[in-house]
Short mmCIF file of C-alpha atoms in Angstrom, two decimals:
data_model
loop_
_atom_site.label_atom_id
_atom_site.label_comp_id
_atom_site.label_asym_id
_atom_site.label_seq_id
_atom_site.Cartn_x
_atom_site.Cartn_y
_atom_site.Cartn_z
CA UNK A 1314 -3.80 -60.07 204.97
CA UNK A 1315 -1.85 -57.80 207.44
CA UNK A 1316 1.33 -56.90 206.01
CA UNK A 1317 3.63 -57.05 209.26
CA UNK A 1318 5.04 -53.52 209.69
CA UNK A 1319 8.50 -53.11 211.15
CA UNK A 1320 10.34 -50.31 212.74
CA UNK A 1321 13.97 -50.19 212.17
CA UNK A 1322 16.12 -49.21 215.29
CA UNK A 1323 19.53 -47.77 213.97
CA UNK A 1324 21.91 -47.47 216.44
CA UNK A 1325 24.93 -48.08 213.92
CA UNK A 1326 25.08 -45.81 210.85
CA UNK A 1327 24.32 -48.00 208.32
CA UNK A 1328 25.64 -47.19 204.42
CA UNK A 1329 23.12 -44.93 202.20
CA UNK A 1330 22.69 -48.24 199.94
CA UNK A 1331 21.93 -50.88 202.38
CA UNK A 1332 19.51 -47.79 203.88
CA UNK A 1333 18.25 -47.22 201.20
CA UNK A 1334 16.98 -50.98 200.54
CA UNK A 1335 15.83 -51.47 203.96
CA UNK A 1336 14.07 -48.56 203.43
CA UNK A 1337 11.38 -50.15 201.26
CA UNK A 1338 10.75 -52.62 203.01
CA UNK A 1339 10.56 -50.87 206.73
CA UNK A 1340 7.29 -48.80 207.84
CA UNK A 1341 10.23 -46.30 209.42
CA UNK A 1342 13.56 -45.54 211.56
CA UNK A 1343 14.47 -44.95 214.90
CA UNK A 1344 17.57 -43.19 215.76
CA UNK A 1345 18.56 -42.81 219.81
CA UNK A 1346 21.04 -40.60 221.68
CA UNK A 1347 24.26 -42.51 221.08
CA UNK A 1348 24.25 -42.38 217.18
CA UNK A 1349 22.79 -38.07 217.71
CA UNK A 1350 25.97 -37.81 219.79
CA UNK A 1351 28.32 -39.78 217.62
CA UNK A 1352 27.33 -38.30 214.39
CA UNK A 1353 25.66 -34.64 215.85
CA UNK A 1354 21.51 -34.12 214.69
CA UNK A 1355 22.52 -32.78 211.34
CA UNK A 1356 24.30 -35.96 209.86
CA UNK A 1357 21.25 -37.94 210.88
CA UNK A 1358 19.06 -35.73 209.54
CA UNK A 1359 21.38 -36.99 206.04
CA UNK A 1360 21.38 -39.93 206.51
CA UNK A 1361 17.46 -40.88 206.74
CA UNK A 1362 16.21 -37.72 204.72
CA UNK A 1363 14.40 -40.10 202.32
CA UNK A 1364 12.44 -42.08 205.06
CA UNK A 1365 8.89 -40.46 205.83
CA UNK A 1366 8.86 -41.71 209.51
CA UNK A 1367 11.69 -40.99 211.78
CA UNK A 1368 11.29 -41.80 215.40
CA UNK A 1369 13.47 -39.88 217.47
CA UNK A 1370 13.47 -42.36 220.27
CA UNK A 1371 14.87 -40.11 223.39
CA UNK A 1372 13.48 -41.52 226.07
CA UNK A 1373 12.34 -38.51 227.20
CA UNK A 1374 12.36 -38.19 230.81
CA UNK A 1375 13.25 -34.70 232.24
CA UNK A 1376 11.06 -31.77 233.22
CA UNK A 1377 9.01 -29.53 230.91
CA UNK A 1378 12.08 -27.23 230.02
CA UNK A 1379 14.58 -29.62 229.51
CA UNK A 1380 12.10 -31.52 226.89
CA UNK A 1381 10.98 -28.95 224.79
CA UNK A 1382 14.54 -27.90 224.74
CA UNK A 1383 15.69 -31.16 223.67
CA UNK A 1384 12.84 -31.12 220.60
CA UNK A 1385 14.22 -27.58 219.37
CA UNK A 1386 17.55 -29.03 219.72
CA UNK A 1387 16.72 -31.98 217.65
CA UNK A 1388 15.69 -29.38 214.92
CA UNK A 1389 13.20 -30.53 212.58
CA UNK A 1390 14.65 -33.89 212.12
CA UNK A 1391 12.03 -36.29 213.85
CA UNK A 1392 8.20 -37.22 212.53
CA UNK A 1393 7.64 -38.67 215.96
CA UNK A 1394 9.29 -38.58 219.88
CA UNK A 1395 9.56 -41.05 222.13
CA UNK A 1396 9.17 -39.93 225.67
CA UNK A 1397 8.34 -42.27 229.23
CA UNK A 1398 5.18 -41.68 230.15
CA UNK A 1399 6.14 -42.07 234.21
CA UNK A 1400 7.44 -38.81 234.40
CA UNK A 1401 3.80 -37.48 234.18
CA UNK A 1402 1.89 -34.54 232.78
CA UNK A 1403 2.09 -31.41 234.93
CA UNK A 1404 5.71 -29.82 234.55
CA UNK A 1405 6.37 -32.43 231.98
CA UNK A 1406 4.90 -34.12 229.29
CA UNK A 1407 1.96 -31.54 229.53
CA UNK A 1408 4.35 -29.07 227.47
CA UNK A 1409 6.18 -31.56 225.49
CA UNK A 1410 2.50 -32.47 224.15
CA UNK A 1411 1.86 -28.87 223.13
CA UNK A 1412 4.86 -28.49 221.57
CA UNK A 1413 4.77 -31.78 219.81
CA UNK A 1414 1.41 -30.72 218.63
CA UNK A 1415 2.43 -27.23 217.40
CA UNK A 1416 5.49 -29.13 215.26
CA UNK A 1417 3.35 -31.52 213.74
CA UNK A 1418 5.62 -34.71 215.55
CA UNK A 1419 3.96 -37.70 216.96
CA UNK A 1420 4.45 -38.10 220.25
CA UNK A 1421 4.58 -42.06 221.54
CA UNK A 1422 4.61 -42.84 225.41
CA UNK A 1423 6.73 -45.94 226.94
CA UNK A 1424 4.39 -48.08 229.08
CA UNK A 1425 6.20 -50.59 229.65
CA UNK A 1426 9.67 -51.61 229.01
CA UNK A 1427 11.01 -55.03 227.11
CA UNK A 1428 13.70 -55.83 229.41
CA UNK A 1429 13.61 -58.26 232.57
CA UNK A 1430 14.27 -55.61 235.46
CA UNK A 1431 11.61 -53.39 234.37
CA UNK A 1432 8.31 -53.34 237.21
CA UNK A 1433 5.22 -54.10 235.63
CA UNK A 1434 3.66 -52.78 238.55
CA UNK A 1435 4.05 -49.08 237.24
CA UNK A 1436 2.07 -50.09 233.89
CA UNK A 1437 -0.98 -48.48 235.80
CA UNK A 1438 0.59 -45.10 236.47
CA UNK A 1439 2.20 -45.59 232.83
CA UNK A 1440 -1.53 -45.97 231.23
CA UNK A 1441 -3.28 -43.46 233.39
CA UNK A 1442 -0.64 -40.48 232.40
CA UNK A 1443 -1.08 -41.46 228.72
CA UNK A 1444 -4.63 -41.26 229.02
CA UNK A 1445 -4.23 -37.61 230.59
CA UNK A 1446 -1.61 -37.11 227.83
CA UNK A 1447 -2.89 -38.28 224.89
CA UNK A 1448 -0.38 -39.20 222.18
CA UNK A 1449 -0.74 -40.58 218.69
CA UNK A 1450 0.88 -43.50 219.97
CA UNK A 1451 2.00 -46.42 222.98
CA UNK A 1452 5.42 -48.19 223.22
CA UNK A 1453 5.32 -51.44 225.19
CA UNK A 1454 7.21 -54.81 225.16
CA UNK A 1455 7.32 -57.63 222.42
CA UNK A 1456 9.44 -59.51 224.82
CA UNK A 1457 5.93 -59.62 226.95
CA UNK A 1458 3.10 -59.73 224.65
CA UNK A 1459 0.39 -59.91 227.48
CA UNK A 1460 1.46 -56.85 228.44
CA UNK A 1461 0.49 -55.48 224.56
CA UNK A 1462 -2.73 -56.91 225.03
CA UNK A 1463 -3.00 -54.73 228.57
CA UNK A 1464 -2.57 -51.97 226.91
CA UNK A 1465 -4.65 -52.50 223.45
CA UNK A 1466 -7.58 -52.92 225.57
CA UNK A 1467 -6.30 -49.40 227.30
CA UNK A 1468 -6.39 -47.95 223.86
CA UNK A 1469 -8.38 -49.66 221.48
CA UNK A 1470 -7.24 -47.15 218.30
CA UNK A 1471 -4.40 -45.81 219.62
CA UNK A 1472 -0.50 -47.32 217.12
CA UNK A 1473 1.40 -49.56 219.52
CA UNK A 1474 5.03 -50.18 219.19
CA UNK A 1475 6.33 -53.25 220.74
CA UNK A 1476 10.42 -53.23 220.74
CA UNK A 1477 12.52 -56.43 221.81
CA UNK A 1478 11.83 -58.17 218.87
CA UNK A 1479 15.60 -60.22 218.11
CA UNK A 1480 18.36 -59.68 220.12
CA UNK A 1481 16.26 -58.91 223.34
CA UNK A 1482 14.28 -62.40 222.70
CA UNK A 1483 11.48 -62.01 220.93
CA UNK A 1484 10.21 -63.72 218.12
CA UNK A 1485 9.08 -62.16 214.87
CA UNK A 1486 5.10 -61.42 214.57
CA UNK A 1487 4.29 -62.53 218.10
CA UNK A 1488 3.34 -59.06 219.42
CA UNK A 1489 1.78 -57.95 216.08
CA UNK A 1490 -0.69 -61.32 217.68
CA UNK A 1491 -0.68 -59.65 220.79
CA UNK A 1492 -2.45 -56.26 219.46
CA UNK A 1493 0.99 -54.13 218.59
CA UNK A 1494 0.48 -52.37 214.80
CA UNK A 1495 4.53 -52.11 214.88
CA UNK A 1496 7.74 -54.50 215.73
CA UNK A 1497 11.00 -52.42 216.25
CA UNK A 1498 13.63 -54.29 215.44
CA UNK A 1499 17.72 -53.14 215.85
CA UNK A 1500 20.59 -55.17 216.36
CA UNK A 1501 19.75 -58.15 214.49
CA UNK A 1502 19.28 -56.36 211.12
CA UNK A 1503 21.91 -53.72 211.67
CA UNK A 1504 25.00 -55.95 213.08
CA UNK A 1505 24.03 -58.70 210.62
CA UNK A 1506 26.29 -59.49 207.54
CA UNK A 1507 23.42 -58.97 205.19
CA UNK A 1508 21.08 -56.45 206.87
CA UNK A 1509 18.83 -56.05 204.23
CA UNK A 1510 18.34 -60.67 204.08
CA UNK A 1511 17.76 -60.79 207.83
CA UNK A 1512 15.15 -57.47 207.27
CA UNK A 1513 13.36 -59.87 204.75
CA UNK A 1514 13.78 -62.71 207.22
CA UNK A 1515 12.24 -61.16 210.07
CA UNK A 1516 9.22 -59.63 207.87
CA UNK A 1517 8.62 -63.16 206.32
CA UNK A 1518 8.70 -64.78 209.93
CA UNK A 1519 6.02 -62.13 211.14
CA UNK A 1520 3.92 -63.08 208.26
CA UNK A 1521 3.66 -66.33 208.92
CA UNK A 1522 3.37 -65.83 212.51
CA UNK A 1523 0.25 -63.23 212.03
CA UNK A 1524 -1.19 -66.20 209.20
CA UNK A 1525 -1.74 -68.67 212.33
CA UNK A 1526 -2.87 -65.97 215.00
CA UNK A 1527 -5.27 -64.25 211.98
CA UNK A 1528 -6.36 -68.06 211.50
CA UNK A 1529 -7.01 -68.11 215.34
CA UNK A 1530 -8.62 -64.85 215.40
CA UNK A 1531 -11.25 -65.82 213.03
CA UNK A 1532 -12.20 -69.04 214.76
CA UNK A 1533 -12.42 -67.05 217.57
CA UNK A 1534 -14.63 -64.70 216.21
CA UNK A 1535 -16.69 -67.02 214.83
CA UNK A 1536 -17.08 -69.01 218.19
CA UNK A 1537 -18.22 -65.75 219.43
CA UNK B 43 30.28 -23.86 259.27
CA UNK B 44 29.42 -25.90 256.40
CA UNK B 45 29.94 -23.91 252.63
CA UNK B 46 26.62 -24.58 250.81
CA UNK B 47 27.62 -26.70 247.28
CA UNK B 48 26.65 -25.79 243.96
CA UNK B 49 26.43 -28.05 240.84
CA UNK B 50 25.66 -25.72 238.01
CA UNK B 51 23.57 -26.89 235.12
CA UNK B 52 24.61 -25.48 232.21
CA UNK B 53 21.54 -25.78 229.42
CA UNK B 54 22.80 -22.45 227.42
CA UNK B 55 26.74 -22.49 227.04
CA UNK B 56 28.24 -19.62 228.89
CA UNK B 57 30.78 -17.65 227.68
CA UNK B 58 34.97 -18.81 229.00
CA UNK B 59 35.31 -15.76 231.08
CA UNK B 60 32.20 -16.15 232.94
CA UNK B 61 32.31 -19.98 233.39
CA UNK B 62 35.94 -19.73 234.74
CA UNK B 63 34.56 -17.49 237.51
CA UNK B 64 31.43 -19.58 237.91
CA UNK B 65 33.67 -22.78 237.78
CA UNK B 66 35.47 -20.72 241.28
CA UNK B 67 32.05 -20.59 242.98
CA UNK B 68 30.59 -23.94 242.17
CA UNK B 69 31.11 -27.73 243.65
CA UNK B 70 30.45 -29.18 239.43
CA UNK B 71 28.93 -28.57 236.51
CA UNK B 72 26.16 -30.37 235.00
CA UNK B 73 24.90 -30.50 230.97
CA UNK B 74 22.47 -32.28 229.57
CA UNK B 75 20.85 -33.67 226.02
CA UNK B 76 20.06 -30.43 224.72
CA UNK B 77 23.48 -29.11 224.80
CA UNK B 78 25.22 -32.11 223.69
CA UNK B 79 22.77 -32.02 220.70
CA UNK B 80 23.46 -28.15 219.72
CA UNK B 81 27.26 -28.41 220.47
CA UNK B 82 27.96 -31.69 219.71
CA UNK B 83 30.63 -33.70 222.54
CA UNK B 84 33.61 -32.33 221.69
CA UNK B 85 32.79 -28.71 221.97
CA UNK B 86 31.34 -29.25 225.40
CA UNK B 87 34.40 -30.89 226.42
CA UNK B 88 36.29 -28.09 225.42
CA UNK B 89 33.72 -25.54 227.60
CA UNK B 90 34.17 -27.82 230.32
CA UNK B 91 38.02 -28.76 230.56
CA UNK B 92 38.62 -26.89 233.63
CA UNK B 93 36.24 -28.89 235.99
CA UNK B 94 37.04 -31.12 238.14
CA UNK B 95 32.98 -32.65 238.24
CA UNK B 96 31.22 -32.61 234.73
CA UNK B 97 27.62 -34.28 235.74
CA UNK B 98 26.43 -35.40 232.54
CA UNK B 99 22.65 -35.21 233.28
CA UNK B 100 21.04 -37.69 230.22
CA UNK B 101 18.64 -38.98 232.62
CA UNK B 102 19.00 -42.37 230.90
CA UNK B 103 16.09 -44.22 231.23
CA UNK B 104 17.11 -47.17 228.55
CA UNK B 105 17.86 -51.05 228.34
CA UNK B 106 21.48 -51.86 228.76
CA UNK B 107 23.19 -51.70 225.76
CA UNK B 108 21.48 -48.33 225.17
CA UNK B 109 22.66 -46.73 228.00
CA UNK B 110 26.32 -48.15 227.82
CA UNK B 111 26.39 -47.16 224.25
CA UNK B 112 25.49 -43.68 225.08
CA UNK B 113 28.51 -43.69 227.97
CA UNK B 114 30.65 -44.56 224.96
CA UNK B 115 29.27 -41.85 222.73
CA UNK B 116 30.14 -39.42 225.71
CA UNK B 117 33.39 -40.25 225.27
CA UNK B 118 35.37 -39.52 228.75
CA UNK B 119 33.37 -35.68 228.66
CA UNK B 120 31.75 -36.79 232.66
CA UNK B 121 32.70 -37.53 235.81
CA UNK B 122 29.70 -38.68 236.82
CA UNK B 123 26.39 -39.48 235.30
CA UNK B 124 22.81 -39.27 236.33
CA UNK B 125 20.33 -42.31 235.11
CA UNK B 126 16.46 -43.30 236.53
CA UNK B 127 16.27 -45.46 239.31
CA UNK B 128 12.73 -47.18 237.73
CA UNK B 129 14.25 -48.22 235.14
CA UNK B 130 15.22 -51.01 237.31
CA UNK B 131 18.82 -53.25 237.63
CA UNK B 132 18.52 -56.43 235.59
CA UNK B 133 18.98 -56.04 232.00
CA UNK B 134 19.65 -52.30 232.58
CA UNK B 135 21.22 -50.72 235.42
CA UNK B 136 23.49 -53.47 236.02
CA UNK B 137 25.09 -53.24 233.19
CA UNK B 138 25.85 -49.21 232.90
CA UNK B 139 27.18 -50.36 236.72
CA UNK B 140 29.87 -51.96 236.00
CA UNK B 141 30.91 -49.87 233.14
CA UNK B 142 30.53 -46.58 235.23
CA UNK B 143 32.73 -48.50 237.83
CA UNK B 144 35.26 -49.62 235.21
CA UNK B 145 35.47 -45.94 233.64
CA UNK B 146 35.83 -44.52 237.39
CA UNK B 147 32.74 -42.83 236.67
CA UNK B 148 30.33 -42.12 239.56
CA UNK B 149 26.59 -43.27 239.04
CA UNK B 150 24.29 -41.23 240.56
CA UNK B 151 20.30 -42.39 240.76
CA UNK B 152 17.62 -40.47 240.63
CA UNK B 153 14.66 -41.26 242.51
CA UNK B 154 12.36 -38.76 242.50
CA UNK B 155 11.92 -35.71 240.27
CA UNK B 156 11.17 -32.02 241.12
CA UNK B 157 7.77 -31.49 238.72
CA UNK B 158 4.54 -30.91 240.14
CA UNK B 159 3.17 -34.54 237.79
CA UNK B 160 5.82 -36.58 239.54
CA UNK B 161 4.44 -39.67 241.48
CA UNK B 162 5.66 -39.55 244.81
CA UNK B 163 4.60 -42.99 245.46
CA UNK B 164 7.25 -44.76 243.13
CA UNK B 165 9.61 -43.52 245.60
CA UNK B 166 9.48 -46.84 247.32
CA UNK B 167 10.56 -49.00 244.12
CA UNK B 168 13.55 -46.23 243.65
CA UNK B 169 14.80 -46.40 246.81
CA UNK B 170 14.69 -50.11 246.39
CA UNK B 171 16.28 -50.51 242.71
CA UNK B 172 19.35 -48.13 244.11
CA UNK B 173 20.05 -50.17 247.11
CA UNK B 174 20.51 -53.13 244.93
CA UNK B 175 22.52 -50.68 242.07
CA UNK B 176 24.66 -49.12 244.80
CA UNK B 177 25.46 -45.79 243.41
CA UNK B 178 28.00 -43.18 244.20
CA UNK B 179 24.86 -40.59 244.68
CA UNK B 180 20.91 -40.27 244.71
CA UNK B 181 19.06 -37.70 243.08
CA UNK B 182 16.10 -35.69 244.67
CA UNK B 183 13.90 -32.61 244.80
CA UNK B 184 14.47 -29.80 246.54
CA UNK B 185 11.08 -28.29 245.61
CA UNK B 186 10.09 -31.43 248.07
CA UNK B 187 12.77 -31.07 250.75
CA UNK B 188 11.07 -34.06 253.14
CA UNK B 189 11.57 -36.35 250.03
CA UNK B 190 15.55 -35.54 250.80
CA UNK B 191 15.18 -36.76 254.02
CA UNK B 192 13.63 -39.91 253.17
CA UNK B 193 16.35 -40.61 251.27
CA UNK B 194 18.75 -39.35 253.55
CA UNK B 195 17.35 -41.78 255.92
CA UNK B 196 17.44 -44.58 253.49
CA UNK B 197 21.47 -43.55 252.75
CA UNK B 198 23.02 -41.83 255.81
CA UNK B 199 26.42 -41.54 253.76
CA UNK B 200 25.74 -41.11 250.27
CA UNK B 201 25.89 -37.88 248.28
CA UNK B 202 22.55 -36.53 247.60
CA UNK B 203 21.63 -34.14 244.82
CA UNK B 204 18.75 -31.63 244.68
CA UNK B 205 17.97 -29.44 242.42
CA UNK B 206 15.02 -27.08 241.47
CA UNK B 207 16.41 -24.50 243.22
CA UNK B 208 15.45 -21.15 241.21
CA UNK B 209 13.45 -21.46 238.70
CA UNK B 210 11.48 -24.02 239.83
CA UNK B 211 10.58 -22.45 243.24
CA UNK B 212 12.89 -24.19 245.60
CA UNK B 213 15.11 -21.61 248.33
CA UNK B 214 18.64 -21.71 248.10
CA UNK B 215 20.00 -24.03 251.22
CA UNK B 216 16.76 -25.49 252.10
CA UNK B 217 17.22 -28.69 250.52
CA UNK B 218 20.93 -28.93 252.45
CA UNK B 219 19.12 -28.77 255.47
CA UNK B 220 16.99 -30.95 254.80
CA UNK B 221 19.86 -33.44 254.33
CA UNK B 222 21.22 -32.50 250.97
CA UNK B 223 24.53 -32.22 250.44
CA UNK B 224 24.68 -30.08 246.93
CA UNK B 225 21.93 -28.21 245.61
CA UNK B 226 21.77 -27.86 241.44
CA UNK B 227 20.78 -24.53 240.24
CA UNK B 228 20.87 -23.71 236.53
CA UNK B 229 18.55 -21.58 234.30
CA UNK B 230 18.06 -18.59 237.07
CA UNK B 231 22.27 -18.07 236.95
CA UNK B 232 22.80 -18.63 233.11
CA UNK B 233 19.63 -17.02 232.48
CA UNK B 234 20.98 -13.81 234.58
CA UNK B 235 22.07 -10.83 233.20
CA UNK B 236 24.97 -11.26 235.59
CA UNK B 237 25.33 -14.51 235.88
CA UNK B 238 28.33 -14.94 238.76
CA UNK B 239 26.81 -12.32 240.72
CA UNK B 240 23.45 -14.34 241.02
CA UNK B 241 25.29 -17.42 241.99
CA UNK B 242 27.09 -15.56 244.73
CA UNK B 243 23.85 -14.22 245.97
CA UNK B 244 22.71 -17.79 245.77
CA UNK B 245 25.53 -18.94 247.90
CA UNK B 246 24.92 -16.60 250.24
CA UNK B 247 21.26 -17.06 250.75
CA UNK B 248 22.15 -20.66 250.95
CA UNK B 249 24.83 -20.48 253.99
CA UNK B 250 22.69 -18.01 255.88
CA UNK B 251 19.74 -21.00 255.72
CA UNK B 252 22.26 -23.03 256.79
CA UNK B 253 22.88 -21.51 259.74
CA UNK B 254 19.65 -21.04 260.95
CA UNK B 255 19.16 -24.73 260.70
CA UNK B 256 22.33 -26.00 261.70
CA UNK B 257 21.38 -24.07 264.79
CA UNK B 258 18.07 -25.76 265.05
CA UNK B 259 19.66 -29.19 264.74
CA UNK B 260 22.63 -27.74 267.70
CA UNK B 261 19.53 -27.10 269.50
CA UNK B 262 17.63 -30.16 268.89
CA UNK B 263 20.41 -32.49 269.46
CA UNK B 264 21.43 -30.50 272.98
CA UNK B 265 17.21 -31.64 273.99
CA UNK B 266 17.92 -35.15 272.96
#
C-alpha cells in the first residue's frame, strides 16, 4: 500500500517538540516569505535543521538576477525551490535552473494554482515552460484534482505537489487519487490545538481515501 | 518640461552618504526579497527612513492569506507594493486589496515583465484581472516600450512603472515617452563605481529623450 506522503507548510513557527514529532511523520517542510522575514533565513535554517527536505516555497517570479540572488540569499537552507513556471525560461527560470542544478536544490514549477481566481487557461503556457525547464518536480492544485491528472499525463515520472489540502477545501488523499505523489498541508495542522493529532488525522484520512481509489485502480486495470 | 522620474531599486544596500544623495535625485526607492532576506526588515527600514516612496518589490504571486501575511511581516517598511496581475482577484488579490487600502498602501500590478521568456500574450488576462483589482499603479517593460502604451491606453490616469532600464537594455526616457510615467533603474547605478553620478547621467539622458518626443507629440497633435 501507498503510504500517503504529506508536505508540511509552516507559516507559524511551531515549538522544536511539536516539530520534532511532526517531523516523523511528514515526507518534509515548507517555509514561505512571511515566516523568512519574521524570523530572518538563519533562524529557519534552526528551526528545521533535522528535516531532510525543506521546500523553500518563494514563489519565484522575478527575472534571472533577482532569482539567483534570492537563492544565494536564502543561503544553503533549502533542499528544493519553488518558483512559477509563467514567468518562462529565457531571462528567468533558464538561470535559476542552472543554479539550482549547480547547488544540488530541487527546483518545483507552479502550474496551476489551488485557489478560485486562478485561470486555468494559462496551465498550457505553465506545462510547456516546464517542459523547456525541466525540474525535479510540478506544483498544482488539490483543490482541483482534474487538473493533477492534466498534468500527470504531462509528466508521467515527474513528483507532483498538490497544495490546498484543509483550510483551502480539500479533502485528505483525494489528489494523491488524482496522480499527485505529495499533499501540502498548512494551516490546519499548524493553527490546530494538537498539531501533531490533526497531522495523524489527515495522514489516516489519505489512507483510507487512496484504499478506495487503489481499489478502483485495480478494477480498472483489470477491465483494461 | 516634464523632469524624467526615477524609482531606484536597491538589490545591494548602498552606503547612507550615497543613498541620501541618490534619495535627492530619485522619485522612490524600491527593494526586493533578496535584500529583505540578507538584512532582515528592520535594517532596511533603517536604510530607507528618509523616503518618502519605499516600493517593496516581492512580486507576490500567492493565495490570500500568503500575501497578506507577508504585508504583515513587512511591517509598515513600504509605501507601496508590487504583486502579479495573473495571479488573479478571487481568493487572492482581493484580499491583499483591501488590506493595502486599509494600511494606505498603494497596490501596484504588474502585467507584463521585461525578460526576453515573458509571454506577451497573457497581457490580455492582466489587463483584465487589474481592472477588476483597481490598483494605484501598473507595472510594465520598458525593454518593450509599445507594451506601455497598451497599457497606457487601457489606464489613461494611472501611474505606470517601467523598468529595465540599464542593465537590461532599455534607454533612459524611452519608456516615459512611450507613456510611462517613472522609469526603475537599479543594478547599472548601485553597481557604478559612482553611483549618483550615473543616475544624474541617467536623468539627463532621460529629459533630453523627452524632449525630442514631447516635441514629436507638439507636432503630432498641431497635424491632428
Amino acid at each position: 500500500m501507498l503510504r500517503p506522503k504529506y508536505l508540511l507548510a509552516m507559516d507559524s513557527p511551531l515549538s522544536p517538540s511539536t516539530l520534532e514529532k511532526l517531523r516523523q511523520r511528514s515526507w518534509g517542510i515548507k517555509v514561505g516569505v512571511p515566516l523568512l522575514l519574521r524570523l530572518g533565513v538563519q533562524q529557519v535554517k534552526g528551526l528545521v535543521r533535522d528535516w531532510e527536505r525543506v521546500v523553500c516555497d518563494m514563489k519565484l517570479a522575478d527575472i534571472d538576477s533577482t532569482m539567483v540572488n534570492t537563492v544565494d540569499a536564502l543561503d544553503g537552507l533549502c533542499s528544493a525551490l519553488i518558483a512559477h513556471a509563467l514567468v518562462g525560461k529565457r531571462g528567468a527560470l533558464d538561470a535559476l535552473r542552472d543554479v539550482t542544478r549547480n547547488l544540488n536544490i530541487s527546483l518545483y514549477l507552479l502550474v496551476s494554482m489551488s485557489h478560485p481566481g486562478w485561470d486555468d487557461s494559462l496551465l498550457g503556457r505553465g506545462l510547456l515552460v516546464a517542459k523547456e525547464v525541466d525540474p525535479e518536480g510540478l506544483v498544482g492544485p488539490a483543490t482541483r484534482p482534474l487538473i493533477i491528472t492534466r498534468i500527470r499525463e504531462t509528466f508521467p515520472s515527474k513528483l507532483i505537489l498538490a497544495p490546498g489540502v484543509g483550510a483551502q477545501g480539500a479533502s485528505p488523499g483525494q489528489a494523491m487519487c488524482f496522480g499527485a505523489d505529495v499533499e501540502i498541508v498548512g494551516r490546519k495542522v499548524y493553527s490546530s490545538p494538537d498539531p501533531v493529532k490533526t497531522m495523524e488525522e489527515v495522514i489516516d484520512e489519505a489512507e483510507r481515501k487512496l484504499m478506495e481509489c487503489e481499489g478502483a485502480t485495480a478494477r480498472r486495470d483489470r477491465a483494461e
